[in-house]
Every structure is written in C-alpha cells, then in structure tokens.
Amino acid sequence: EIVLTQSPGTLSLSPGERATLSCRASQSLSSSSLVWYQQKPAQAPRLLIFGASIRATGIPDRFSGSGSGTDFTLTISRLEPEDFAVYFCQYYGSTGTFGQGTRVAIK
Amino acid sequence: QVHLQESGPGLVRPSQTLSLTCSVSGGSINSGGYYWTWMRRHPGKGLEWIGHIYYSTNVPGRTNYTPSLKGRLTISLDTSKNQFSLRLDSVTAADTAVYICARDRGRLVDGYYYGLDVWGQGTTVTVSS
C-alpha cells in the first residue's frame, strides 16, 4: 500500500512569499499519475497539477509541480491572497491514495 | 454542470450495514467514461480513497476497492436513477467519517491520470450504539 506523506502540516507565510510543499511517497511512483489539488473552506477541491508537473486548465503559472520517484513538490512562486488554502496530493496506481494535506496560512 | 449529492443515514449501529447514495444531476452516468468514486475523511485526518465503479457501454460496472475494505464494501450503479451507491457491512466505530462521492476522469489515452473533477459536499456518518 502506497502512503503519501505531506510536509509541513502548516506553512505560515505572507503574501508575495514563495511556498514549497512536499509530498513524499513510501515507494517510487509513476509521475504520470500524481496530481495536486487546492481546497478552500466550504469549496470542493480544485485540480491544480496533473502528471506531477503539468498545470491544469486555467491554473496560474505561479503554481508549479516537480519531482519524480518518491519526492514531489508543489511550489507557489509568489503567494496571492486567494492562494491561502489547503493543498493535497493524490496518486492513482492500482488504487487511489491521498496525502493528508498542507495548510498554507497567512502569517 | 454536473452536481453530486450524497444521502443516507447519519447514524448507524455497530455491526449493521451502512448504505449511502450519490445522486448525479446535470449530467448522465450513461454518458460513460468516468469512475464514480467514494472517499471518506476520518475526524482530523486526510482523505481515504475507498473505491470506485467504472461505467461505459462496453464496461457497465467494473469496480475497484481499497484492500482494507474488501469483503465489506460494495459499490454499485443505478443508471435508471442516475445514481451510485456504497454499501459497507459490519460497521464499527472506525467507520465513523465524512463520506464523499466524486467523479474521477481516470487515466486517459495519453497516459496521464486527470483526477477527480466533480465532488459532493460529503455526508457525516457516525457509528454508535
């Protein structure tokens, strides 16, 4: 069973700062099946990144994904006020699995 | 725009069966090509993928379940009602969670997994006597 561990649990930053979020897998993954979501309070999650590094339609270029194997990263180059939210990774191999999420909070 | 809505009992007794339904509006399961998915979130924890059922005209009901729930879990489709359902047998307190249904685009012909694109709001289920 694949386990995805996200860190940190909470990231406290100011608007304009860079956010770096980690998603680490218990075994090597196929990058083509790693996605990232953003979720705001009382809203459904929104797909940001698929294929570990490809922005979904309409996602601003300040969001980028990278990584391979067991280590994946979501980077927000300069935080906008609307970016303060929870972010979580998901992998679909033989079954699905989610990371527990990282909250990006206003410092 | 496709909308999903979960329904079912908020309280289930231990050892009984949990049955939940996800009603699909704004689109038809019969259009095919999607994985109709159930997840849950335990209090204070992250999302747990439970399982899904795939529908297409050629493959009218292929299921995939998380190993930890196999033997207790059944996911089914009712295309006439445009809904899909979850049945979890022999529940315990560990099954207390918010249950969420969603539509999954799956892995497309380009090889990429495109993730969950439509989500329900979730329904809280408590297992208690």
PDB file of N, CA and C in Angstrom, chain B residues 39-129:
ATOM      1  N   MET B  39     -15.018   8.278  -1.216  1.00  0.00           N
ATOM      2  CA  MET B  39     -13.903   8.538  -0.313  1.00  0.00           C
ATOM      3  C   MET B  39     -14.484   8.804   1.063  1.00  0.00           C
ATOM      4  N   ARG B  40     -13.629   8.859   2.067  1.00  0.00           N
ATOM      5  CA  ARG B  40     -14.073   9.262   3.391  1.00  0.00           C
ATOM      6  C   ARG B  40     -12.954  10.000   4.097  1.00  0.00           C
ATOM      7  N   ARG B  41     -13.361  10.786   5.067  1.00  0.00           N
ATOM      8  CA  ARG B  41     -12.402  11.538   5.871  1.00  0.00           C
ATOM      9  C   ARG B  41     -12.731  11.299   7.332  1.00  0.00           C
ATOM     10  N   HIS B  42     -11.813  10.618   8.021  1.00  0.00           N
ATOM     11  CA  HIS B  42     -11.998  10.419   9.450  1.00  0.00           C
ATOM     12  C   HIS B  42     -11.739  11.720  10.187  1.00  0.00           C
ATOM     13  N   PRO B  43     -12.333  11.893  11.351  1.00  0.00           N
ATOM     14  CA  PRO B  43     -12.144  13.138  12.097  1.00  0.00           C
ATOM     15  C   PRO B  43     -10.669  13.472  12.276  1.00  0.00           C
ATOM     16  N   GLY B  44     -10.303  14.665  11.827  1.00  0.00           N
ATOM     17  CA  GLY B  44      -8.931  15.135  11.996  1.00  0.00           C
ATOM     18  C   GLY B  44      -7.908  14.491  11.083  1.00  0.00           C
ATOM     19  N   LYS B  45      -8.359  13.723  10.093  1.00  0.00           N
ATOM     20  CA  LYS B  45      -7.410  13.022   9.229  1.00  0.00           C
ATOM     21  C   LYS B  45      -7.572  13.461   7.767  1.00  0.00           C
ATOM     22  N   GLY B  46      -6.714  12.949   6.918  1.00  0.00           N
ATOM     23  CA  GLY B  46      -6.808  13.219   5.488  1.00  0.00           C
ATOM     24  C   GLY B  46      -7.830  12.324   4.809  1.00  0.00           C
ATOM     25  N   LEU B  47      -7.985  12.525   3.529  1.00  0.00           N
ATOM     26  CA  LEU B  47      -8.919  11.734   2.740  1.00  0.00           C
ATOM     27  C   LEU B  47      -8.443  10.293   2.582  1.00  0.00           C
ATOM     28  N   GLU B  48      -9.384   9.382   2.630  1.00  0.00           N
ATOM     29  CA  GLU B  48      -9.118   7.976   2.349  1.00  0.00           C
ATOM     30  C   GLU B  48      -9.913   7.569   1.117  1.00  0.00           C
ATOM     31  N   TRP B  49      -9.243   7.098   0.100  1.00  0.00           N
ATOM     32  CA  TRP B  49      -9.901   6.592  -1.099  1.00  0.00           C
ATOM     33  C   TRP B  49     -10.512   5.234  -0.765  1.00  0.00           C
ATOM     34  N   ILE B  50     -11.810   5.077  -1.007  1.00  0.00           N
ATOM     35  CA  ILE B  50     -12.498   3.838  -0.647  1.00  0.00           C
ATOM     36  C   ILE B  50     -12.626   2.922  -1.859  1.00  0.00           C
ATOM     37  N   GLY B  51     -13.103   3.473  -2.969  1.00  0.00           N
ATOM     38  CA  GLY B  51     -13.286   2.648  -4.146  1.00  0.00           C
ATOM     39  C   GLY B  51     -14.056   3.379  -5.221  1.00  0.00           C
ATOM     40  N   HIS B  52     -14.173   2.733  -6.379  1.00  0.00           N
ATOM     41  CA  HIS B  52     -14.932   3.331  -7.461  1.00  0.00           C
ATOM     42  C   HIS B  52     -15.569   2.280  -8.331  1.00  0.00           C
ATOM     43  N   ILE B  53     -16.479   2.753  -9.174  1.00  0.00           N
ATOM     44  CA  ILE B  53     -17.105   1.903 -10.178  1.00  0.00           C
ATOM     45  C   ILE B  53     -17.044   2.638 -11.503  1.00  0.00           C
ATOM     46  N   TYR B  54     -16.655   1.912 -12.529  1.00  0.00           N
ATOM     47  CA  TYR B  54     -16.491   2.498 -13.857  1.00  0.00           C
ATOM     48  C   TYR B  54     -17.679   2.126 -14.714  1.00  0.00           C
ATOM     49  N   TYR B  55     -18.166   3.116 -15.464  1.00  0.00           N
ATOM     50  CA  TYR B  55     -19.267   2.833 -16.379  1.00  0.00           C
ATOM     51  C   TYR B  55     -18.933   3.274 -17.789  1.00  0.00           C
ATOM     52  N   SER B  56     -19.131   2.365 -18.714  1.00  0.00           N
ATOM     53  CA  SER B  56     -19.185   2.693 -20.134  1.00  0.00           C
ATOM     54  C   SER B  56     -20.114   1.655 -20.759  1.00  0.00           C
ATOM     55  N   THR B  57     -20.483   1.861 -22.010  1.00  0.00           N
ATOM     56  CA  THR B  57     -21.394   0.908 -22.646  1.00  0.00           C
ATOM     57  C   THR B  57     -20.736  -0.464 -22.757  1.00  0.00           C
ATOM     58  N   ASN B  58     -19.414  -0.478 -22.912  1.00  0.00           N
ATOM     59  CA  ASN B  58     -18.714  -1.763 -23.025  1.00  0.00           C
ATOM     60  C   ASN B  58     -18.383  -2.370 -21.673  1.00  0.00           C
ATOM     61  N   VAL B  59     -18.237  -1.508 -20.678  1.00  0.00           N
ATOM     62  CA  VAL B  59     -17.857  -1.964 -19.344  1.00  0.00           C
ATOM     63  C   VAL B  59     -18.853  -1.354 -18.366  1.00  0.00           C
ATOM     64  N   PRO B  60     -19.995  -1.983 -18.150  1.00  0.00           N
ATOM     65  CA  PRO B  60     -21.080  -1.347 -17.416  1.00  0.00           C
ATOM     66  C   PRO B  60     -20.936  -1.320 -15.905  1.00  0.00           C
ATOM     67  N   GLY B  61     -19.873  -1.862 -15.329  1.00  0.00           N
ATOM     68  CA  GLY B  61     -19.808  -1.814 -13.875  1.00  0.00           C
ATOM     69  C   GLY B  61     -18.576  -2.455 -13.272  1.00  0.00           C
ATOM     70  N   ARG B  62     -17.407  -2.035 -13.696  1.00  0.00           N
ATOM     71  CA  ARG B  62     -16.168  -2.585 -13.151  1.00  0.00           C
ATOM     72  C   ARG B  62     -15.798  -1.825 -11.880  1.00  0.00           C
ATOM     73  N   THR B  63     -15.551  -2.575 -10.812  1.00  0.00           N
ATOM     74  CA  THR B  63     -15.263  -1.948  -9.525  1.00  0.00           C
ATOM     75  C   THR B  63     -13.811  -2.150  -9.120  1.00  0.00           C
ATOM     76  N   ASN B  64     -13.358  -1.264  -8.236  1.00  0.00           N
ATOM     77  CA  ASN B  64     -12.038  -1.361  -7.635  1.00  0.00           C
ATOM     78  C   ASN B  64     -12.166  -0.836  -6.215  1.00  0.00           C
ATOM     79  N   TYR B  65     -11.702  -1.608  -5.246  1.00  0.00           N
ATOM     80  CA  TYR B  65     -11.873  -1.250  -3.846  1.00  0.00           C
ATOM     81  C   TYR B  65     -10.532  -1.169  -3.145  1.00  0.00           C
ATOM     82  N   THR B  66     -10.469  -0.347  -2.106  1.00  0.00           N
ATOM     83  CA  THR B  66      -9.269  -0.331  -1.290  1.00  0.00           C
ATOM     84  C   THR B  66      -9.138  -1.680  -0.582  1.00  0.00           C
ATOM     85  N   PRO B  67      -7.938  -2.240  -0.517  1.00  0.00           N
ATOM     86  CA  PRO B  67      -7.773  -3.578   0.067  1.00  0.00           C
ATOM     87  C   PRO B  67      -8.291  -3.696   1.492  1.00  0.00           C
ATOM     88  N   SER B  68      -8.182  -2.629   2.258  1.00  0.00           N
ATOM     89  CA  SER B  68      -8.562  -2.708   3.679  1.00  0.00           C
ATOM     90  C   SER B  68     -10.061  -2.900   3.876  1.00  0.00           C
ATOM     91  N   LEU B  69     -10.869  -2.605   2.858  1.00  0.00           N
ATOM     92  CA  LEU B  69     -12.317  -2.732   2.992  1.00  0.00           C
ATOM     93  C   LEU B  69     -12.907  -3.855   2.136  1.00  0.00           C
ATOM     94  N   LYS B  70     -12.050  -4.516   1.376  1.00  0.00           N
ATOM     95  CA  LYS B  70     -12.549  -5.610   0.539  1.00  0.00           C
ATOM     96  C   LYS B  70     -13.201  -6.662   1.414  1.00  0.00           C
ATOM     97  N   GLY B  71     -14.328  -7.185   0.945  1.00  0.00           N
ATOM     98  CA  GLY B  71     -15.090  -8.156   1.716  1.00  0.00           C
ATOM     99  C   GLY B  71     -16.244  -7.519   2.461  1.00  0.00           C
ATOM    100  N   ARG B  72     -16.122  -6.217   2.778  1.00  0.00           N
ATOM    101  CA  ARG B  72     -17.222  -5.499   3.449  1.00  0.00           C
ATOM    102  C   ARG B  72     -17.887  -4.494   2.544  1.00  0.00           C
ATOM    103  N   LEU B  73     -17.210  -4.132   1.451  1.00  0.00           N
ATOM    104  CA  LEU B  73     -17.620  -2.998   0.638  1.00  0.00           C
ATOM    105  C   LEU B  73     -18.216  -3.432  -0.692  1.00  0.00           C
ATOM    106  N   THR B  74     -19.297  -2.774  -1.075  1.00  0.00           N
ATOM    107  CA  THR B  74     -19.867  -2.944  -2.408  1.00  0.00           C
ATOM    108  C   THR B  74     -20.252  -1.571  -2.945  1.00  0.00           C
ATOM    109  N   ILE B  75     -19.784  -1.272  -4.144  1.00  0.00           N
ATOM    110  CA  ILE B  75     -20.202  -0.050  -4.831  1.00  0.00           C
ATOM    111  C   ILE B  75     -20.977  -0.475  -6.068  1.00  0.00           C
ATOM    112  N   SER B  76     -22.122   0.141  -6.264  1.00  0.00           N
ATOM    113  CA  SER B  76     -22.990  -0.238  -7.383  1.00  0.00           C
ATOM    114  C   SER B  76     -23.545   1.000  -8.060  1.00  0.00           C
ATOM    115  N   LEU B  77     -24.087   0.771  -9.269  1.00  0.00           N
ATOM    116  CA  LEU B  77     -24.652   1.841 -10.088  1.00  0.00           C
ATOM    117  C   LEU B  77     -26.120   1.569 -10.332  1.00  0.00           C
ATOM    118  N   ASP B  78     -26.907   2.625 -10.414  1.00  0.00           N
ATOM    119  CA  ASP B  78     -28.281   2.521 -10.908  1.00  0.00           C
ATOM    120  C   ASP B  78     -28.427   3.600 -11.973  1.00  0.00           C
ATOM    121  N   THR B  79     -28.181   3.225 -13.236  1.00  0.00           N
ATOM    122  CA  THR B  79     -28.207   4.230 -14.301  1.00  0.00           C
ATOM    123  C   THR B  79     -29.617   4.765 -14.533  1.00  0.00           C
ATOM    124  N   SER B  80     -30.638   3.983 -14.225  1.00  0.00           N
ATOM    125  CA  SER B  80     -32.016   4.451 -14.420  1.00  0.00           C
ATOM    126  C   SER B  80     -32.349   5.603 -13.479  1.00  0.00           C
ATOM    127  N   LYS B  81     -31.704   5.610 -12.319  1.00  0.00           N
ATOM    128  CA  LYS B  81     -31.907   6.689 -11.349  1.00  0.00           C
ATOM    129  C   LYS B  81     -30.759   7.701 -11.387  1.00  0.00           C
ATOM    130  N   ASN B  82     -29.756   7.434 -12.208  1.00  0.00           N
ATOM    131  CA  ASN B  82     -28.581   8.304 -12.320  1.00  0.00           C
ATOM    132  C   ASN B  82     -27.916   8.489 -10.963  1.00  0.00           C
ATOM    133  N   GLN B  83     -27.659   7.374 -10.321  1.00  0.00           N
ATOM    134  CA  GLN B  83     -27.004   7.442  -9.021  1.00  0.00           C
ATOM    135  C   GLN B  83     -26.115   6.229  -8.814  1.00  0.00           C
ATOM    136  N   PHE B  84     -25.195   6.350  -7.878  1.00  0.00           N
ATOM    137  CA  PHE B  84     -24.383   5.215  -7.487  1.00  0.00           C
ATOM    138  C   PHE B  84     -24.368   5.132  -5.969  1.00  0.00           C
ATOM    139  N   SER B  85     -24.048   3.950  -5.477  1.00  0.00           N
ATOM    140  CA  SER B  85     -24.245   3.679  -4.063  1.00  0.00           C
ATOM    141  C   SER B  85     -23.050   2.972  -3.448  1.00  0.00           C
ATOM    142  N   LEU B  86     -22.981   3.115  -2.136  1.00  0.00           N
ATOM    143  CA  LEU B  86     -21.967   2.442  -1.321  1.00  0.00           C
ATOM    144  C   LEU B  86     -22.703   1.615  -0.281  1.00  0.00           C
ATOM    145  N   ARG B  87     -22.237   0.404  -0.090  1.00  0.00           N
ATOM    146  CA  ARG B  87     -22.751  -0.459   0.971  1.00  0.00           C
ATOM    147  C   ARG B  87     -21.552  -0.987   1.736  1.00  0.00           C
ATOM    148  N   LEU B  88     -21.531  -0.732   3.036  1.00  0.00           N
ATOM    149  CA  LEU B  88     -20.424  -1.174   3.888  1.00  0.00           C
ATOM    150  C   LEU B  88     -21.011  -2.015   5.011  1.00  0.00           C
ATOM    151  N   ASP B  89     -20.650  -3.273   5.042  1.00  0.00           N
ATOM    152  CA  ASP B  89     -21.199  -4.214   6.008  1.00  0.00           C
ATOM    153  C   ASP B  89     -20.399  -4.219   7.321  1.00  0.00           C
ATOM    154  N   SER B  90     -21.073  -4.669   8.367  1.00  0.00           N
ATOM    155  CA  SER B  90     -20.416  -4.919   9.661  1.00  0.00           C
ATOM    156  C   SER B  90     -19.607  -3.724  10.134  1.00  0.00           C
ATOM    157  N   VAL B  91     -20.241  -2.579  10.181  1.00  0.00           N
ATOM    158  CA  VAL B  91     -19.511  -1.353  10.529  1.00  0.00           C
ATOM    159  C   VAL B  91     -19.112  -1.348  11.997  1.00  0.00           C
ATOM    160  N   THR B  92     -18.035  -0.625  12.266  1.00  0.00           N
ATOM    161  CA  THR B  92     -17.556  -0.382  13.629  1.00  0.00           C
ATOM    162  C   THR B  92     -17.331   1.110  13.792  1.00  0.00           C
ATOM    163  N   ALA B  93     -16.932   1.493  14.991  1.00  0.00           N
ATOM    164  CA  ALA B  93     -16.666   2.911  15.258  1.00  0.00           C
ATOM    165  C   ALA B  93     -15.590   3.456  14.325  1.00  0.00           C
ATOM    166  N   ALA B  94     -14.718   2.598  13.853  1.00  0.00           N
ATOM    167  CA  ALA B  94     -13.649   3.035  12.950  1.00  0.00           C
ATOM    168  C   ALA B  94     -14.178   3.482  11.590  1.00  0.00           C
ATOM    169  N   ASP B  95     -15.434   3.184  11.308  1.00  0.00           N
ATOM    170  CA  ASP B  95     -16.050   3.607  10.051  1.00  0.00           C
ATOM    171  C   ASP B  95     -16.737   4.966  10.172  1.00  0.00           C
ATOM    172  N   THR B  96     -16.687   5.561  11.359  1.00  0.00           N
ATOM    173  CA  THR B  96     -17.212   6.914  11.548  1.00  0.00           C
ATOM    174  C   THR B  96     -16.369   7.892  10.744  1.00  0.00           C
ATOM    175  N   ALA B  97     -17.017   8.650   9.862  1.00  0.00           N
ATOM    176  CA  ALA B  97     -16.278   9.538   8.965  1.00  0.00           C
ATOM    177  C   ALA B  97     -17.268  10.389   8.180  1.00  0.00           C
ATOM    178  N   VAL B  98     -16.730  11.358   7.468  1.00  0.00           N
ATOM    179  CA  VAL B  98     -17.496  12.059   6.433  1.00  0.00           C
ATOM    180  C   VAL B  98     -17.261  11.295   5.131  1.00  0.00           C
ATOM    181  N   TYR B  99     -18.336  10.860   4.504  1.00  0.00           N
ATOM    182  CA  TYR B  99     -18.258  10.107   3.254  1.00  0.00           C
ATOM    183  C   TYR B  99     -18.552  11.050   2.086  1.00  0.00           C
ATOM    184  N   ILE B 100     -17.685  10.988   1.087  1.00  0.00           N
ATOM    185  CA  ILE B 100     -17.737  11.925  -0.031  1.00  0.00           C
ATOM    186  C   ILE B 100     -17.777  11.141  -1.335  1.00  0.00           C
ATOM    187  N   CYS B 101     -18.676  11.532  -2.226  1.00  0.00           N
ATOM    188  CA  CYS B 101     -18.670  10.923  -3.565  1.00  0.00           C
ATOM    189  C   CYS B 101     -18.067  11.905  -4.555  1.00  0.00           C
ATOM    190  N   ALA B 102     -17.526  11.377  -5.634  1.00  0.00           N
ATOM    191  CA  ALA B 102     -16.874  12.227  -6.625  1.00  0.00           C
ATOM    192  C   ALA B 102     -16.831  11.515  -7.965  1.00  0.00           C
ATOM    193  N   ARG B 103     -16.579  12.294  -8.998  1.00  0.00           N
ATOM    194  CA  ARG B 103     -16.378  11.760 -10.333  1.00  0.00           C
ATOM    195  C   ARG B 103     -14.890  11.842 -10.669  1.00  0.00           C
ATOM    196  N   ASP B 104     -14.368  10.743 -11.156  1.00  0.00           N
ATOM    197  CA  ASP B 104     -12.944  10.648 -11.468  1.00  0.00           C
ATOM    198  C   ASP B 104     -12.783  10.467 -12.973  1.00  0.00           C
ATOM    199  N   ARG B 105     -11.949  11.294 -13.574  1.00  0.00           N
ATOM    200  CA  ARG B 105     -11.718  11.170 -15.005  1.00  0.00           C
ATOM    201  C   ARG B 105     -10.815   9.989 -15.350  1.00  0.00           C
ATOM    202  N   GLY B 106     -10.058   9.541 -14.356  1.00  0.00           N
ATOM    203  CA  GLY B 106      -9.216   8.379 -14.583  1.00  0.00           C
ATOM    204  C   GLY B 106      -7.987   8.674 -15.420  1.00  0.00           C
ATOM    205  N   ARG B 107      -7.377   7.625 -15.882  1.00  0.00           N
ATOM    206  CA  ARG B 107      -6.163   7.722 -16.692  1.00  0.00           C
ATOM    207  C   ARG B 107      -6.598   7.669 -18.156  1.00  0.00           C
ATOM    208  N   LEU B 108      -6.280   8.732 -18.895  1.00  0.00           N
ATOM    209  CA  LEU B 108      -6.755   8.828 -20.273  1.00  0.00           C
ATOM    210  C   LEU B 108      -5.749   8.208 -21.236  1.00  0.00           C
ATOM    211  N   VAL B 109      -6.064   8.262 -22.519  1.00  0.00           N
ATOM    212  CA  VAL B 109      -5.244   7.555 -23.505  1.00  0.00           C
ATOM    213  C   VAL B 109      -3.840   8.132 -23.608  1.00  0.00           C
ATOM    214  N   ASP B 110      -3.667   9.394 -23.146  1.00  0.00           N
ATOM    215  CA  ASP B 110      -2.324   9.967 -23.183  1.00  0.00           C
ATOM    216  C   ASP B 110      -1.455   9.455 -22.033  1.00  0.00           C
ATOM    217  N   GLY B 111      -2.041   8.630 -21.165  1.00  0.00           N
ATOM    218  CA  GLY B 111      -1.282   8.038 -20.071  1.00  0.00           C
ATOM    219  C   GLY B 111      -1.327   8.809 -18.770  1.00  0.00           C
ATOM    220  N   TYR B 112      -1.897   9.999 -18.810  1.00  0.00           N
ATOM    221  CA  TYR B 112      -1.960  10.802 -17.604  1.00  0.00           C
ATOM    222  C   TYR B 112      -3.238  10.520 -16.822  1.00  0.00           C
ATOM    223  N   TYR B 113      -3.098  10.544 -15.488  1.00  0.00           N
ATOM    224  CA  TYR B 113      -4.249  10.471 -14.593  1.00  0.00           C
ATOM    225  C   TYR B 113      -4.720  11.891 -14.347  1.00  0.00           C
ATOM    226  N   TYR B 114      -6.009  12.148 -14.624  1.00  0.00           N
ATOM    227  CA  TYR B 114      -6.534  13.507 -14.577  1.00  0.00           C
ATOM    228  C   TYR B 114      -7.305  13.837 -13.306  1.00  0.00           C
ATOM    229  N   GLY B 115      -7.478  12.869 -12.427  1.00  0.00           N
ATOM    230  CA  GLY B 115      -8.001  13.166 -11.107  1.00  0.00           C
ATOM    231  C   GLY B 115      -9.504  13.358 -11.030  1.00  0.00           C
ATOM    232  N   LEU B 116      -9.912  13.795  -9.851  1.00  0.00           N
ATOM    233  CA  LEU B 116     -11.324  13.960  -9.520  1.00  0.00           C
ATOM    234  C   LEU B 116     -11.769  15.360  -9.900  1.00  0.00           C
ATOM    235  N   ASP B 117     -12.805  15.441 -10.738  1.00  0.00           N
ATOM    236  CA  ASP B 117     -13.184  16.765 -11.230  1.00  0.00           C
ATOM    237  C   ASP B 117     -14.518  17.273 -10.702  1.00  0.00           C
ATOM    238  N   VAL B 118     -15.322  16.420 -10.128  1.00  0.00           N
ATOM    239  CA  VAL B 118     -16.588  16.848  -9.527  1.00  0.00           C
ATOM    240  C   VAL B 118     -16.718  16.144  -8.183  1.00  0.00           C
ATOM    241  N   TRP B 119     -17.053  16.916  -7.144  1.00  0.00           N
ATOM    242  CA  TRP B 119     -17.102  16.391  -5.775  1.00  0.00           C
ATOM    243  C   TRP B 119     -18.464  16.705  -5.149  1.00  0.00           C
ATOM    244  N   GLY B 120     -18.959  15.779  -4.344  1.00  0.00           N
ATOM    245  CA  GLY B 120     -20.081  16.078  -3.479  1.00  0.00           C
ATOM    246  C   GLY B 120     -19.597  16.834  -2.252  1.00  0.00           C
ATOM    247  N   GLN B 121     -20.556  17.282  -1.447  1.00  0.00           N
ATOM    248  CA  GLN B 121     -20.205  18.037  -0.239  1.00  0.00           C
ATOM    249  C   GLN B 121     -19.819  17.120   0.914  1.00  0.00           C
ATOM    250  N   GLY B 122     -20.253  15.882   0.855  1.00  0.00           N
ATOM    251  CA  GLY B 122     -19.968  14.935   1.917  1.00  0.00           C
ATOM    252  C   GLY B 122     -21.128  14.801   2.886  1.00  0.00           C
ATOM    253  N   THR B 123     -21.232  13.626   3.484  1.00  0.00           N
ATOM    254  CA  THR B 123     -22.258  13.374   4.487  1.00  0.00           C
ATOM    255  C   THR B 123     -21.606  12.702   5.689  1.00  0.00           C
ATOM    256  N   THR B 124     -21.964  13.155   6.876  1.00  0.00           N
ATOM    257  CA  THR B 124     -21.351  12.632   8.101  1.00  0.00           C
ATOM    258  C   THR B 124     -22.068  11.367   8.545  1.00  0.00           C
ATOM    259  N   VAL B 125     -21.281  10.342   8.797  1.00  0.00           N
ATOM    260  CA  VAL B 125     -21.815   9.073   9.290  1.00  0.00           C
ATOM    261  C   VAL B 125     -21.143   8.759  10.620  1.00  0.00           C
ATOM    262  N   THR B 126     -21.948   8.517  11.618  1.00  0.00           N
ATOM    263  CA  THR B 126     -21.455   8.129  12.938  1.00  0.00           C
ATOM    264  C   THR B 126     -21.906   6.701  13.226  1.00  0.00           C
ATOM    265  N   VAL B 127     -20.961   5.881  13.630  1.00  0.00           N
ATOM    266  CA  VAL B 127     -21.285   4.513  14.037  1.00  0.00           C
ATOM    267  C   VAL B 127     -21.255   4.474  15.558  1.00  0.00           C
ATOM    268  N   SER B 128     -22.429   4.250  16.125  1.00  0.00           N
ATOM    269  CA  SER B 128     -22.544   4.267  17.590  1.00  0.00           C
ATOM    270  C   SER B 128     -23.822   3.556  18.000  1.00  0.00           C
ATOM    271  N   SER B 129     -23.780   2.957  19.158  1.00  0.00           N
ATOM    272  CA  SER B 129     -24.970   2.311  19.696  1.00  0.00           C
ATOM    273  C   SER B 129     -25.797   3.295  20.513  1.00  0.00           C
TER     274      SER B 129
END
